């Protein structure tokens, strides 16, 4: 994805003082998604076969607030989520994965679900997505939706042309019957 990044820039002024003059640039961004936070279509064996992908985000209050600066996020829904308080519930496997020293971590995180996939056109209109009149209610559309608790933070038509899921999966060894393939531990 592209996102706007602020480059901190100081310039020498005419009066001899240094002036802060930040520059906003659009740059590409790529991020790693843990296999524990990615839920692909269970019927798919690779990313090209997926009808949908769900990405589970663990965000603190500041990260949730920063979503307001991203396109098409509902500022009122974000405010409501913050007012309701943290909603992140640790899954069973997470307590086994993390350090023992972090066991008493203060619970102030939010669970934000990002969905890429198919939605009925009728339901897409109900949640506020503007669709052209030539799309019938029985049709399906590719969407990107972000949800926190019971609040819809963002719902837009998939911005990619042609439609695609913005994820890539790289298993250690491919398995034709399993999305995540065969890992090092299983090979050993």
Tab-separated table of C-alpha atoms in Angstrom:
chain	number	residue	atom	x	y	z
A	1	UNK	CA	0.000	0.000	0.000
A	2	UNK	CA	0.975	3.603	-0.365
A	3	UNK	CA	0.829	5.872	2.630
A	4	UNK	CA	1.859	9.407	3.425
A	5	UNK	CA	5.042	9.678	5.434
A	6	UNK	CA	6.287	12.837	7.090
A	7	UNK	CA	9.963	13.532	6.439
A	8	UNK	CA	11.412	15.745	9.151
A	9	UNK	CA	13.376	18.485	7.492
A	10	UNK	CA	15.231	21.435	9.016
A	11	UNK	CA	16.348	24.344	6.845
A	12	UNK	CA	18.621	27.292	7.521
A	13	UNK	CA	16.574	30.470	7.531
A	14	UNK	CA	17.669	33.900	6.325
A	15	UNK	CA	17.953	35.115	9.910
A	16	UNK	CA	20.413	32.348	10.790
A	17	UNK	CA	17.880	30.252	12.694
A	18	UNK	CA	16.930	26.740	11.684
A	19	UNK	CA	13.302	26.341	10.621
A	20	UNK	CA	11.336	23.125	10.769
A	21	UNK	CA	9.729	22.458	7.386
A	22	UNK	CA	8.386	18.862	7.217
A	23	UNK	CA	7.739	17.280	3.846
A	24	UNK	CA	4.886	14.848	3.167
A	25	UNK	CA	5.756	12.137	0.636
A	26	UNK	CA	3.818	9.119	-0.590
A	27	UNK	CA	5.806	5.922	-0.129
A	28	UNK	CA	5.040	2.206	-0.477
A	29	UNK	CA	4.660	0.111	2.645
A	30	UNK	CA	4.853	-3.597	3.197
A	31	UNK	CA	4.293	-5.389	6.472
A	32	UNK	CA	4.669	-8.889	7.862
A	33	UNK	CA	1.516	-10.628	9.079
A	34	UNK	CA	1.904	-13.420	11.596
A	35	UNK	CA	0.328	-16.722	10.623
A	36	UNK	CA	-1.492	-16.519	13.984
A	37	UNK	CA	-3.282	-13.331	12.886
A	38	UNK	CA	-4.187	-14.320	9.320
A	39	UNK	CA	-7.350	-16.279	8.631
A	40	UNK	CA	-7.575	-17.205	4.930
A	41	UNK	CA	-10.539	-18.845	3.260
A	42	UNK	CA	-10.488	-22.407	4.720
A	43	UNK	CA	-11.412	-23.909	1.344
A	44	UNK	CA	-8.334	-22.411	-0.345
A	45	UNK	CA	-4.897	-23.967	-0.661
A	46	UNK	CA	-3.141	-20.772	-1.817
A	47	UNK	CA	-3.813	-17.026	-1.813
A	48	UNK	CA	-5.099	-17.040	-5.404
A	49	UNK	CA	-7.918	-19.420	-4.467
A	50	UNK	CA	-9.080	-17.360	-1.471
A	51	UNK	CA	-12.479	-15.691	-1.703
A	52	UNK	CA	-11.663	-13.763	1.470
A	53	UNK	CA	-8.923	-13.108	3.999
A	54	UNK	CA	-9.339	-11.890	7.571
A	55	UNK	CA	-6.457	-10.115	9.282
A	56	UNK	CA	-6.615	-9.691	13.067
A	57	UNK	CA	-4.860	-6.569	14.381
A	58	UNK	CA	-3.875	-5.905	17.979
A	59	UNK	CA	-3.772	-2.116	18.394
A	60	UNK	CA	-3.175	0.204	21.279
A	61	UNK	CA	-5.229	3.373	21.706
A	62	UNK	CA	-2.743	5.526	19.771
A	63	UNK	CA	-2.692	3.142	16.807
A	64	UNK	CA	-6.488	3.061	16.751
A	65	UNK	CA	-6.578	6.878	16.811
A	66	UNK	CA	-4.144	7.019	13.881
A	67	UNK	CA	-6.658	5.174	11.695
A	68	UNK	CA	-8.572	8.491	11.538
A	69	UNK	CA	-5.816	9.807	9.269
A	70	UNK	CA	-6.275	6.977	6.769
A	71	UNK	CA	-8.775	7.291	3.898
A	72	UNK	CA	-12.430	6.345	4.427
A	73	UNK	CA	-12.199	5.542	8.154
A	74	UNK	CA	-15.191	6.660	10.231
A	75	UNK	CA	-13.919	9.051	12.888
A	76	UNK	CA	-17.101	8.767	14.979
A	77	UNK	CA	-16.894	4.954	15.022
A	78	UNK	CA	-13.253	5.144	16.153
A	79	UNK	CA	-14.215	7.598	18.899
A	80	UNK	CA	-16.996	5.239	20.035
A	81	UNK	CA	-14.579	2.281	20.201
A	82	UNK	CA	-12.119	4.256	22.302
A	83	UNK	CA	-14.891	5.392	24.662
A	84	UNK	CA	-16.113	1.802	25.113
A	85	UNK	CA	-12.599	0.789	26.134
A	86	UNK	CA	-10.214	-2.010	25.297
A	87	UNK	CA	-11.779	-5.138	23.823
A	88	UNK	CA	-8.785	-7.325	22.987
A	89	UNK	CA	-9.085	-10.835	24.376
A	90	UNK	CA	-5.969	-12.936	24.301
A	91	UNK	CA	-6.338	-16.252	22.512
A	92	UNK	CA	-5.121	-19.471	24.160
A	93	UNK	CA	-2.108	-19.824	21.892
A	94	UNK	CA	-0.907	-16.271	22.620
A	95	UNK	CA	-0.187	-16.959	26.281
A	96	UNK	CA	2.026	-19.850	25.198
A	97	UNK	CA	3.852	-17.780	22.570
A	98	UNK	CA	4.758	-14.709	24.587
A	99	UNK	CA	7.427	-14.173	27.202
A	100	UNK	CA	6.627	-15.048	30.816
A	101	UNK	CA	7.895	-11.607	31.841
A	102	UNK	CA	4.954	-10.032	29.979
A	103	UNK	CA	2.334	-12.208	31.662
A	104	UNK	CA	0.875	-9.344	33.702
A	105	UNK	CA	0.683	-6.966	30.762
A	106	UNK	CA	-1.835	-4.148	31.208
A	107	UNK	CA	-4.874	-4.851	29.075
A	108	UNK	CA	-5.360	-1.712	27.023
A	109	UNK	CA	-5.462	-3.060	23.500
A	110	UNK	CA	-8.143	-3.189	20.868
A	111	UNK	CA	-8.923	-6.020	18.470
A	112	UNK	CA	-9.468	-4.679	14.961
A	113	UNK	CA	-10.535	-7.093	12.238
A	114	UNK	CA	-9.642	-6.310	8.617
A	115	UNK	CA	-11.692	-8.164	6.002
A	116	UNK	CA	-10.871	-8.431	2.304
A	117	UNK	CA	-13.375	-10.364	0.248
A	118	UNK	CA	-16.848	-10.727	-1.162
A	119	UNK	CA	-19.986	-9.024	0.148
A	120	UNK	CA	-23.531	-9.037	-1.236
A	121	UNK	CA	-24.280	-5.771	-3.030
A	122	UNK	CA	-27.492	-5.324	-1.044
A	123	UNK	CA	-25.635	-5.580	2.278
A	124	UNK	CA	-22.835	-3.347	0.975
A	125	UNK	CA	-25.398	-0.620	0.308
A	126	UNK	CA	-26.839	-1.112	3.813
A	127	UNK	CA	-23.449	-0.444	5.438
A	128	UNK	CA	-22.954	2.718	3.399
A	129	UNK	CA	-20.860	1.656	0.428
A	130	UNK	CA	-21.839	3.651	-2.642
A	131	UNK	CA	-22.318	1.396	-5.652
A	132	UNK	CA	-23.349	2.262	-9.195
A	133	UNK	CA	-26.974	1.691	-10.167
A	134	UNK	CA	-26.062	-1.005	-12.709
A	135	UNK	CA	-25.018	-3.332	-9.859
A	136	UNK	CA	-28.000	-5.467	-8.853
A	137	UNK	CA	-28.677	-6.223	-5.172
A	138	UNK	CA	-28.102	-9.925	-5.873
A	139	UNK	CA	-24.603	-9.256	-7.248
A	140	UNK	CA	-21.494	-9.544	-5.113
A	141	UNK	CA	-18.790	-6.921	-4.751
A	142	UNK	CA	-15.201	-7.104	-3.538
A	143	UNK	CA	-14.793	-5.001	-0.367
A	144	UNK	CA	-12.389	-4.020	2.360
A	145	UNK	CA	-13.974	-3.639	5.800
A	146	UNK	CA	-12.457	-2.854	9.214
A	147	UNK	CA	-14.366	-3.714	12.393
A	148	UNK	CA	-13.645	-3.088	16.068
A	149	UNK	CA	-16.076	-4.775	18.438
A	150	UNK	CA	-19.522	-4.009	17.028
A	151	UNK	CA	-18.430	-0.836	15.193
A	152	UNK	CA	-17.740	-0.628	11.473
A	153	UNK	CA	-14.646	1.555	11.082
A	154	UNK	CA	-14.279	1.385	7.292
A	155	UNK	CA	-16.168	-0.195	4.396
A	156	UNK	CA	-15.110	0.466	0.801
A	157	UNK	CA	-15.079	-1.313	-2.514
A	158	UNK	CA	-11.759	-3.083	-3.081
A	159	UNK	CA	-9.557	-0.347	-4.594
A	160	UNK	CA	-7.415	-2.669	-6.720
A	161	UNK	CA	-8.003	-3.081	-10.443
A	162	UNK	CA	-8.336	-5.936	-11.190
A	163	UNK	CA	-9.676	-6.987	-7.789
A	164	UNK	CA	-7.135	-8.873	-5.720
A	165	UNK	CA	-6.301	-9.627	-2.116
A	166	UNK	CA	-3.291	-7.614	-0.923
A	167	UNK	CA	-1.590	-10.583	0.725
A	168	UNK	CA	1.081	-13.044	-0.313
A	169	UNK	CA	1.761	-16.333	1.445
A	170	UNK	CA	5.150	-18.031	1.291
A	171	UNK	CA	5.111	-21.481	2.865
A	172	UNK	CA	8.445	-23.153	3.535
A	173	UNK	CA	7.322	-26.135	1.460
A	174	UNK	CA	4.099	-26.220	-0.534
A	175	UNK	CA	1.409	-28.739	0.318
A	176	UNK	CA	-1.327	-29.047	-2.337
A	177	UNK	CA	-3.961	-29.696	0.385
A	178	UNK	CA	-3.007	-27.092	3.000
A	179	UNK	CA	-2.794	-23.278	2.771
A	180	UNK	CA	0.123	-22.928	5.196
A	181	UNK	CA	2.170	-25.747	3.675
A	182	UNK	CA	4.754	-27.804	5.537
A	183	UNK	CA	7.093	-26.061	7.948
A	184	UNK	CA	10.610	-26.763	9.108
A	185	UNK	CA	9.481	-28.503	12.315
A	186	UNK	CA	7.268	-30.967	10.425
A	187	UNK	CA	10.053	-31.676	7.930
A	188	UNK	CA	12.479	-32.434	10.748
